[in-house]
Coordinates of C-alpha atoms and ligand atoms in Angstrom, one line a residue:
Chain A
M1 CA 123.4 44.8 143.5
I2 CA 120.2 44.2 144.9
K3 CA 120.8 45.7 147.9
S4 CA 122.4 49.1 146.3
G5 CA 119.2 48.4 143.5
L6 CA 116.7 48.8 147.0
S7 CA 118.8 51.7 148.6
I8 CA 118.8 54.0 145.9
S9 CA 116.0 56.9 146.1
S10 CA 112.5 56.4 145.9
I11 CA 111.9 59.0 142.8
T12 CA 114.9 56.9 141.2
K13 CA 113.1 53.8 141.6
K14 CA 109.9 55.6 140.0
I15 CA 112.1 56.9 137.2
I16 CA 113.4 53.5 136.4
M17 CA 109.8 52.1 136.5
A18 CA 108.7 55.0 134.3
L19 CA 111.5 55.0 131.4
L20 CA 111.3 50.8 131.2
G21 CA 107.6 51.3 131.1
L22 CA 108.1 53.6 128.2
F23 CA 110.5 51.4 126.4
L24 CA 107.6 48.5 126.9
I25 CA 105.3 50.5 125.5
V26 CA 107.2 51.1 122.1
F27 CA 108.1 47.8 121.8
L28 CA 104.4 46.3 122.7
L29 CA 103.5 48.6 119.3
V30 CA 106.2 46.8 117.1
H31 CA 104.9 43.1 118.7
L32 CA 101.5 44.4 117.4
G33 CA 102.8 45.0 114.0
I34 CA 104.5 41.7 113.7
N35 CA 101.0 39.9 115.0
L36 CA 98.6 42.0 112.9
F37 CA 100.0 39.7 110.1
I38 CA 98.1 36.4 111.9
L39 CA 95.4 38.1 110.4
P40 CA 94.4 38.0 106.3
I41 CA 95.4 41.4 105.7
C42 CA 97.0 40.9 102.5
E43 CA 97.5 37.7 100.2
D44 CA 100.8 36.6 101.9
H45 CA 100.2 37.5 105.2
A46 CA 101.1 33.9 106.7
E47 CA 104.6 33.8 105.2
M48 CA 105.1 37.4 106.0
Y49 CA 104.5 36.8 109.5
T50 CA 106.9 33.6 109.4
A51 CA 109.2 36.0 107.9
A52 CA 109.0 38.1 110.5
A53 CA 109.5 35.8 113.6
H54 CA 112.2 34.1 112.0
F55 CA 114.1 37.7 111.5
M56 CA 113.4 38.2 115.1
S57 CA 114.7 34.6 116.0
T58 CA 117.5 35.2 113.8
N59 CA 119.0 38.3 113.7
W60 CA 121.9 39.4 116.0
I61 CA 120.7 42.7 116.7
V62 CA 117.1 41.3 117.5
K63 CA 118.7 38.9 119.9
V64 CA 121.0 41.8 121.8
F65 CA 117.5 43.4 122.1
E66 CA 115.9 40.5 123.2
V67 CA 118.4 40.9 126.5
I68 CA 117.5 44.2 126.7
L69 CA 113.5 43.2 126.7
M70 CA 114.3 40.7 128.9
A71 CA 116.0 42.9 131.7
A72 CA 113.4 45.8 130.8
F73 CA 110.9 43.4 132.1
L74 CA 112.4 41.8 135.3
I75 CA 113.7 45.1 136.6
H76 CA 110.5 46.6 135.8
I77 CA 108.5 44.2 137.7
Y78 CA 111.3 44.2 140.6
Y79 CA 111.0 47.6 141.2
G80 CA 107.0 47.7 141.1
I81 CA 107.1 44.9 143.8
V82 CA 109.7 46.5 145.9
L83 CA 107.9 49.9 145.7
Q84 CA 104.6 48.2 146.9
I85 CA 106.0 46.5 149.7
Q86 CA 107.6 49.5 151.1
N87 CA 104.3 51.1 150.5
W88 CA 102.7 48.8 152.6
I89 CA 104.8 49.1 155.2
A90 CA 104.6 52.8 155.0
R91 CA 100.9 52.2 156.0
G92 CA 102.0 51.3 159.4
S93 CA 100.6 48.0 161.3
I94 CA 97.1 49.8 161.6
R95 CA 94.7 50.0 158.8
Y96 CA 91.7 52.8 159.1
K97 CA 88.5 51.4 160.1
S98 CA 86.2 53.4 157.2
R99 CA 86.7 52.6 153.8
N100 CA 88.7 55.5 152.1
K101 CA 86.4 57.6 149.9
T102 CA 88.7 59.9 148.3
T103 CA 88.1 59.6 144.6
T104 CA 91.1 58.0 142.8
S105 CA 90.8 56.3 139.7
F106 CA 90.5 52.7 140.5
M107 CA 93.2 52.3 137.5
S108 CA 95.7 54.0 139.6
K109 CA 94.7 52.3 142.5
Y110 CA 95.2 48.9 141.5
V111 CA 98.0 49.2 139.3
I112 CA 100.0 46.7 141.2
Y113 CA 97.2 44.1 140.5
T114 CA 96.9 44.7 136.9
G115 CA 100.8 44.5 136.9
L116 CA 100.8 41.1 138.3
L117 CA 98.2 39.6 136.2
I118 CA 99.8 40.8 133.2
F119 CA 103.2 38.9 134.5
M120 CA 101.4 35.8 134.8
F121 CA 99.8 36.1 131.4
L122 CA 103.6 37.1 130.7
L123 CA 104.6 33.4 131.9
L124 CA 102.0 31.9 129.8
H125 CA 103.1 33.6 127.1
F126 CA 106.9 32.4 127.4
Y127 CA 105.3 28.9 127.7
N128 CA 103.5 29.0 124.9
F129 CA 105.9 30.7 122.3
Y130 CA 109.2 32.3 123.9
F131 CA 110.6 28.6 125.5
I132 CA 109.7 26.6 122.4
K133 CA 111.9 29.2 120.6
L134 CA 114.5 28.5 123.4
G135 CA 113.7 24.8 122.9
L136 CA 113.1 24.5 126.8
V137 CA 109.7 23.1 125.7
S138 CA 107.7 22.0 122.7
A139 CA 104.1 22.9 121.2
P140 CA 101.3 20.3 122.2
K141 CA 101.2 17.1 120.6
A142 CA 97.9 17.8 119.3
A143 CA 98.5 20.5 117.4
K144 CA 101.1 18.5 115.1
I145 CA 103.5 21.2 114.7
P146 CA 106.2 20.0 112.4
L147 CA 109.7 20.7 113.3
P148 CA 111.8 22.5 113.8
Q149 CA 108.7 24.4 115.9
E150 CA 109.9 27.7 116.2
E151 CA 109.4 28.1 112.4
H152 CA 105.9 27.2 112.7
F153 CA 104.4 29.8 115.1
Y154 CA 101.8 30.6 112.6
E155 CA 100.5 27.5 112.6
L156 CA 100.6 27.0 116.3
I157 CA 98.9 30.2 117.0
V158 CA 95.9 29.6 114.5
W159 CA 95.8 25.9 116.4
L160 CA 95.8 27.7 120.0
F161 CA 93.1 30.3 118.9
T162 CA 90.9 27.9 117.0
N163 CA 91.2 24.7 119.5
D164 CA 91.9 25.9 122.9
M165 CA 88.6 28.2 123.7
I166 CA 90.1 29.0 127.5
F167 CA 93.3 30.1 126.0
S168 CA 91.5 32.7 123.7
I169 CA 89.4 33.7 126.8
I170 CA 92.7 34.5 128.8
Y171 CA 94.3 36.3 126.0
I172 CA 91.5 38.5 125.5
I173 CA 91.0 39.3 129.1
A174 CA 94.9 39.7 129.6
F175 CA 95.0 42.3 126.9
I176 CA 91.8 44.1 128.9
V177 CA 94.0 44.0 132.0
L178 CA 96.9 45.6 130.0
G179 CA 94.9 48.2 128.9
I180 CA 93.6 49.2 132.3
H181 CA 97.3 49.4 133.2
L182 CA 98.4 51.3 130.4
K183 CA 95.8 53.8 131.0
H184 CA 97.3 54.3 134.4
A185 CA 101.0 53.9 133.4
F186 CA 101.4 56.1 130.2
E187 CA 100.5 59.2 132.0
A188 CA 101.8 58.2 135.4
A189 CA 105.2 57.6 133.7
F190 CA 105.3 61.3 132.3
Q191 CA 104.2 63.0 135.7
T192 CA 107.2 60.7 137.5
L193 CA 109.6 62.1 135.1
G194 CA 108.7 65.5 135.5
L195 CA 107.4 66.3 132.3
N196 CA 104.2 68.1 133.3
H197 CA 102.7 70.9 130.9
S198 CA 99.8 72.8 131.0
K199 CA 99.4 72.7 127.3
Y200 CA 101.1 69.2 126.9
T201 CA 100.1 67.0 129.3
P202 CA 96.5 67.1 128.1
V203 CA 97.7 65.9 124.5
I204 CA 100.3 63.1 126.3
N205 CA 97.1 61.9 128.4
A206 CA 94.9 62.1 125.2
I207 CA 97.4 60.0 123.2
G208 CA 97.8 57.6 126.4
T209 CA 94.0 57.4 126.4
I210 CA 94.0 56.1 122.8
Y211 CA 97.2 53.7 123.1
S212 CA 95.6 51.8 125.7
I213 CA 92.5 51.1 123.9
I214 CA 93.7 50.7 120.2
V215 CA 96.8 48.4 120.9
P216 CA 95.2 46.0 123.5
L217 CA 92.0 45.7 121.1
G218 CA 94.8 45.4 118.1
F219 CA 95.9 42.0 120.0
I220 CA 92.4 41.0 120.9
I221 CA 91.2 41.1 117.4
I222 CA 93.0 38.5 116.5
P223 CA 91.6 35.3 118.5
V224 CA 88.2 37.3 118.1
Y225 CA 88.8 36.7 114.2
F226 CA 89.6 33.1 114.9
I227 CA 86.6 32.4 117.3
L228 CA 84.1 34.0 114.6
F229 CA 85.5 33.0 111.2
V230 CA 87.3 30.3 111.2
Chain B
M1 CA 70.9 66.9 166.6
K2 CA 71.8 63.7 167.4
I3 CA 74.9 62.4 166.3
K4 CA 76.9 59.3 167.1
L5 CA 80.7 58.7 167.5
K6 CA 83.2 56.2 167.0
I7 CA 86.3 57.7 168.2
W8 CA 90.0 56.0 168.1
R9 CA 91.0 56.0 171.8
Q10 CA 94.6 55.1 172.7
K11 CA 96.5 55.7 176.2
N12 CA 99.9 56.4 174.6
A13 CA 101.8 55.4 172.0
K14 CA 103.0 52.2 173.7
T15 CA 99.3 50.8 174.7
K16 CA 96.8 49.3 171.8
G17 CA 94.0 51.4 171.0
I18 CA 90.4 50.9 171.0
F19 CA 87.1 52.7 168.9
V20 CA 85.1 53.9 171.8
N21 CA 81.4 55.0 171.0
Y22 CA 80.0 58.2 172.2
S23 CA 76.8 60.0 171.5
L24 CA 76.0 63.6 171.7
D25 CA 72.2 64.3 171.9
D26 CA 72.4 68.2 171.7
V27 CA 74.2 69.7 169.0
S28 CA 73.9 72.3 166.6
P29 CA 74.2 72.2 163.3
E30 CA 75.8 75.5 163.2
M31 CA 78.8 74.1 165.4
S32 CA 82.1 73.5 164.0
F33 CA 83.5 70.1 163.9
L34 CA 85.8 70.9 166.7
E35 CA 83.2 72.5 168.9
M36 CA 81.1 68.9 168.7
L37 CA 84.4 67.5 170.0
D38 CA 84.8 70.3 172.9
A39 CA 81.1 69.5 173.9
L40 CA 81.6 65.8 173.9
N41 CA 85.0 66.7 176.3
T42 CA 83.0 68.9 178.7
K43 CA 80.8 65.9 179.2
L44 CA 83.1 63.3 179.6
I45 CA 85.0 65.9 181.9
E46 CA 81.7 66.4 184.0
E47 CA 81.3 62.4 184.0
G48 CA 84.7 62.1 185.5
G49 CA 86.4 60.5 182.2
D50 CA 89.1 61.2 180.4
P51 CA 88.5 63.6 177.4
V52 CA 89.7 62.8 173.6
A53 CA 92.9 64.0 172.7
F54 CA 93.0 66.4 169.4
D55 CA 95.1 68.4 167.7
H56 CA 94.2 72.2 167.1
D57 CA 95.3 76.0 167.2
C58 CA 94.0 78.3 165.2
R59 CA 90.6 76.8 164.3
E60 CA 90.7 79.2 161.1
G61 CA 92.2 76.5 158.7
I62 CA 95.9 78.4 158.5
C63 CA 98.0 76.7 161.0
G64 CA 98.2 73.0 160.0
C65 CA 97.6 72.0 163.3
C66 CA 94.1 70.0 163.4
S67 CA 94.1 66.5 161.6
L68 CA 91.8 63.9 162.2
Y69 CA 90.2 61.1 159.4
I70 CA 86.8 61.6 159.2
N71 CA 84.1 59.3 157.7
G72 CA 86.9 57.9 155.3
H73 CA 88.3 61.2 154.4
P74 CA 91.1 63.1 156.3
H75 CA 89.9 66.7 157.0
G76 CA 86.2 65.0 156.8
P77 CA 84.3 65.5 153.9
G78 CA 83.9 68.4 152.1
E79 CA 86.6 69.8 149.4
K80 CA 89.6 72.4 150.4
T81 CA 88.4 72.4 154.1
T82 CA 90.4 71.8 157.6
T83 CA 88.6 69.9 160.3
C84 CA 88.6 73.0 162.3
E85 CA 86.6 74.7 159.1
L86 CA 84.2 71.9 159.1
H87 CA 80.5 72.1 160.2
I88 CA 78.1 69.6 162.0
R89 CA 75.9 70.5 158.9
S90 CA 78.0 68.2 156.7
F91 CA 76.7 65.4 158.7
K92 CA 72.9 64.0 159.0
D93 CA 70.6 63.8 161.8
G94 CA 71.7 60.9 163.7
E95 CA 74.7 59.8 161.5
T96 CA 77.5 57.8 163.1
I97 CA 80.7 59.8 162.5
V98 CA 83.7 57.4 162.8
I99 CA 87.2 59.7 163.8
E100 CA 90.5 58.1 163.6
P101 CA 94.0 59.3 163.6
W102 CA 96.2 59.8 160.5
R103 CA 97.3 56.4 159.8
A104 CA 101.2 56.2 158.8
K105 CA 104.4 54.3 160.3
S106 CA 106.0 57.8 160.2
F107 CA 103.1 59.7 162.0
P108 CA 103.0 57.2 165.2
V109 CA 99.8 58.4 167.7
I110 CA 100.7 59.8 170.7
K111 CA 97.5 60.1 172.5
D112 CA 94.0 59.3 171.0
L113 CA 93.7 61.6 167.8
I114 CA 97.0 62.8 168.3
V115 CA 99.8 61.7 165.7
D116 CA 103.6 62.8 166.0
R117 CA 104.2 64.7 162.9
N118 CA 107.8 65.7 163.6
A119 CA 108.6 64.0 160.6
F120 CA 107.9 66.8 158.5
D121 CA 109.9 69.3 160.6
K122 CA 112.5 67.0 159.9
I123 CA 112.2 67.3 156.1
I124 CA 112.1 71.0 156.5
A125 CA 115.3 70.6 158.6
A126 CA 117.4 68.9 155.9
G127 CA 116.8 71.7 153.4
G128 CA 113.4 73.3 153.3
F129 CA 115.4 77.1 153.7
I130 CA 117.4 79.2 152.5
S131 CA 120.8 79.6 154.0
V132 CA 121.8 82.6 154.1
G133 CA 121.6 85.5 156.2
T134 CA 118.6 88.0 155.6
G135 CA 119.4 90.8 157.1
S136 CA 117.4 93.8 156.9
A137 CA 114.8 94.1 153.8
S138 CA 116.0 95.1 150.9
E139 CA 114.6 96.7 148.1
A140 CA 112.1 95.5 146.7
N141 CA 113.2 95.7 142.8
S142 CA 116.9 94.8 143.2
I143 CA 115.9 91.0 142.9
L144 CA 113.2 90.3 140.0
A145 CA 111.0 87.4 139.7
K146 CA 108.3 86.5 137.7
K147 CA 104.8 87.2 138.8
E148 CA 103.6 83.9 137.5
H149 CA 106.5 82.2 139.5
A150 CA 105.8 84.4 142.6
D151 CA 101.8 83.4 142.3
E152 CA 102.8 79.5 142.0
A153 CA 105.5 79.5 144.6
F154 CA 102.7 81.4 146.8
D155 CA 100.1 79.1 146.0
S156 CA 103.1 76.0 147.1
A157 CA 103.4 78.0 150.1
S158 CA 99.9 77.7 151.0
C159 CA 100.3 74.0 152.2
I160 CA 99.8 74.2 156.1
G161 CA 102.1 71.0 156.4
C162 CA 98.8 68.9 158.0
G163 CA 99.6 65.8 156.3
A164 CA 96.3 65.1 155.1
C165 CA 98.1 63.9 152.1
V166 CA 100.2 61.3 153.8
A167 CA 96.4 60.4 155.4
A168 CA 95.0 60.1 152.4
C169 CA 97.3 58.3 150.3
K170 CA 97.1 54.4 150.2
N171 CA 101.4 54.3 150.3
A172 CA 101.4 57.2 153.1
S173 CA 103.7 58.9 150.4
A174 CA 104.3 62.2 151.5
M175 CA 105.6 63.4 148.1
L176 CA 103.0 66.5 147.9
F177 CA 103.9 68.3 151.2
V178 CA 107.7 68.0 150.0
S179 CA 107.2 69.0 146.3
A180 CA 104.8 72.1 148.0
K181 CA 107.9 72.8 150.4
I182 CA 110.4 72.7 147.3
S183 CA 108.4 74.3 145.3
Q184 CA 108.0 77.5 147.4
L185 CA 111.5 78.2 147.3
A186 CA 113.0 76.9 144.4
L187 CA 110.0 79.3 141.8
L188 CA 111.8 82.0 143.2
P189 CA 115.2 84.0 142.7
Q190 CA 116.3 83.4 146.2
G191 CA 115.5 80.1 146.8
K192 CA 116.5 78.8 143.2
V193 CA 120.2 79.0 144.3
E194 CA 119.9 75.9 146.2
A195 CA 117.1 74.2 144.7
M196 CA 119.2 71.2 143.4
E197 CA 120.8 70.4 146.7
R198 CA 117.7 71.0 148.7
V199 CA 115.5 68.3 146.6
E200 CA 118.3 65.9 147.5
A201 CA 118.5 66.2 150.8
M202 CA 114.5 66.7 151.1
V203 CA 113.8 63.7 149.3
A204 CA 116.6 61.2 151.0
K205 CA 115.0 62.6 154.5
M206 CA 111.6 61.7 153.3
D207 CA 112.6 58.1 152.3
E208 CA 114.8 57.8 155.6
L209 CA 111.6 58.2 157.3
G210 CA 109.7 55.6 156.0
F211 CA 107.4 57.4 153.7
G212 CA 106.1 55.5 150.7
N213 CA 106.5 56.1 147.2
C214 CA 104.1 58.4 144.8
T215 CA 102.4 55.7 142.6
N216 CA 100.4 58.7 140.8
T217 CA 96.7 58.0 142.2
Y218 CA 96.2 61.5 143.2
A219 CA 94.5 60.9 146.4
C220 CA 96.6 64.0 147.9
E221 CA 95.4 66.4 145.4
A222 CA 91.8 65.5 145.6
E223 CA 92.1 65.6 149.8
C224 CA 94.5 68.2 150.3
P225 CA 92.6 71.2 152.2
K226 CA 94.9 73.9 150.3
G227 CA 94.6 72.8 147.0
I228 CA 98.0 71.7 146.5
K229 CA 98.3 70.5 143.1
I230 CA 100.0 67.3 141.9
T231 CA 102.0 69.5 139.2
N232 CA 104.5 70.4 142.3
I233 CA 105.5 66.7 142.4
A234 CA 106.2 66.5 138.7
R235 CA 108.1 69.8 139.5
M236 CA 110.3 68.2 142.1
N237 CA 111.0 65.2 140.1
R238 CA 112.2 67.3 137.5
H239 CA 114.5 68.7 139.7
F240 CA 115.8 65.6 140.9
I241 CA 116.8 64.4 137.8
G242 CA 118.4 67.8 137.3
A243 CA 120.2 67.3 140.5
K244 CA 121.2 64.1 139.9
I245 CA 122.6 64.3 136.3
G246 CA 123.3 67.9 136.6
S247 CA 126.8 69.3 137.0
Q248 CA 127.9 70.0 140.9
I249 CA 130.6 71.7 142.8
K250 CA 132.5 69.2 144.3
Q251 CA 133.6 70.2 147.8
Ligands
SF4_301 S1 99.7 69.5 150.5 FE1 98.2 69.4 151.4 S2 97.5 68.0 152.5 FE2 99.8 68.0 152.4 S3 100.6 68.9 154.4 FE3 100.4 70.2 152.8 S4 98.1 71.5 153.2 FE4 98.3 69.5 154.4
FES302 S1 93.6 74.5 163.8 FE1 94.7 75.6 162.4 S2 94.1 74.7 160.5 FE2 92.8 73.7 161.7

């Protein structure tokens, strides 16, 4: 399977990455929607957040979705790395001496590195939450999270954001990096899918810009709230 | 004007190359870049040395022969100009100009600044044509083409196959070139007929020859001397998807 995954055409690989990327972009919106209940946006926000988290870990449709989501992440990352390695090889063994002076956006140039940083954050995120849910690890003892821990993510999050400054800082940086990744990726996905139009492309690009600012900002507000007000 | 040069010298494809420094004391700002290299070569020959090998032919920006990666830009500084259209007045007095060949695995250096761009011909040979006998010119109005399509096809056809897009791209991707060649044919009625087979064959050849994958940095568009647009790449992707999922006649 890995071999056939490698031998497919360059454009097919790019299309797979673009489609999965767009899928992850939609998912991120759902995730943000749930996360915002961590903030006191209404009276029973904590209960609602816990209910949503509970629904996410018990409903079978969500469970199927979870597998698809994992696969989407892994394949997106896999092809990102494969394409990058091929690209390094394509340049050849001798590099240019003079630094390239072509004007391109740094967001597009470093997309593989922002991607790798996000991947590292994802691992941390899994360690902090998803693996607890799977029962692989348990929450830090100091947090005194009651059992079953997956039912008490709200307490865990509040504890992490109020006690672990380093966690909060990593969290905020990760979402800034994600914003940079998405700013390029959103537009690029449409270009790769050939969805280019003199009238609609500027609209798509504008939506991409808004998305890549608003959504990471939405995530960032949460630790900022806890740092400043709790 | 005085200029200093740092030029990549490499005897042949097998030997290792190095940068060699030269200086010219008496160049006129009005000289073209290639005339300056001619002056250098004349000097080298007079001194009994080996002249610097570089590609050139028309020297008016239409053949795509000239190349050179000059101070970090394919075809040097200046927008939409080929190296042969570049002038010494674009540089400062006393400036050091670094000249390198295109760097891509699929464009191996033959000698000094000359690279083998046969890979582009192979991509064209894989499908960049229309496989019908053309016969004598037919009545112009018998096949109708939209003006907009004709204009766009013409824009795409203005690609001179120089390879600057590959040289500029951090991934050494040839997608701008290939997409321009695909578009110039696919936009017109005669070329549309084989558009699907063409895109598949040319993309497969491009991959096989080891060009990189586009990551949408658009360095190619920024450096293309003919202003070929990345909308061509989007069109290629679109046609590629169409070819892969569209129904095709089985042979
Ligand atoms: S697309 Fe532009 S840079 Fe690339 S080969 Fe054609 S003319 Fe040269
Ligand atoms: S020599 Fe023909 S384009 Fe430069």
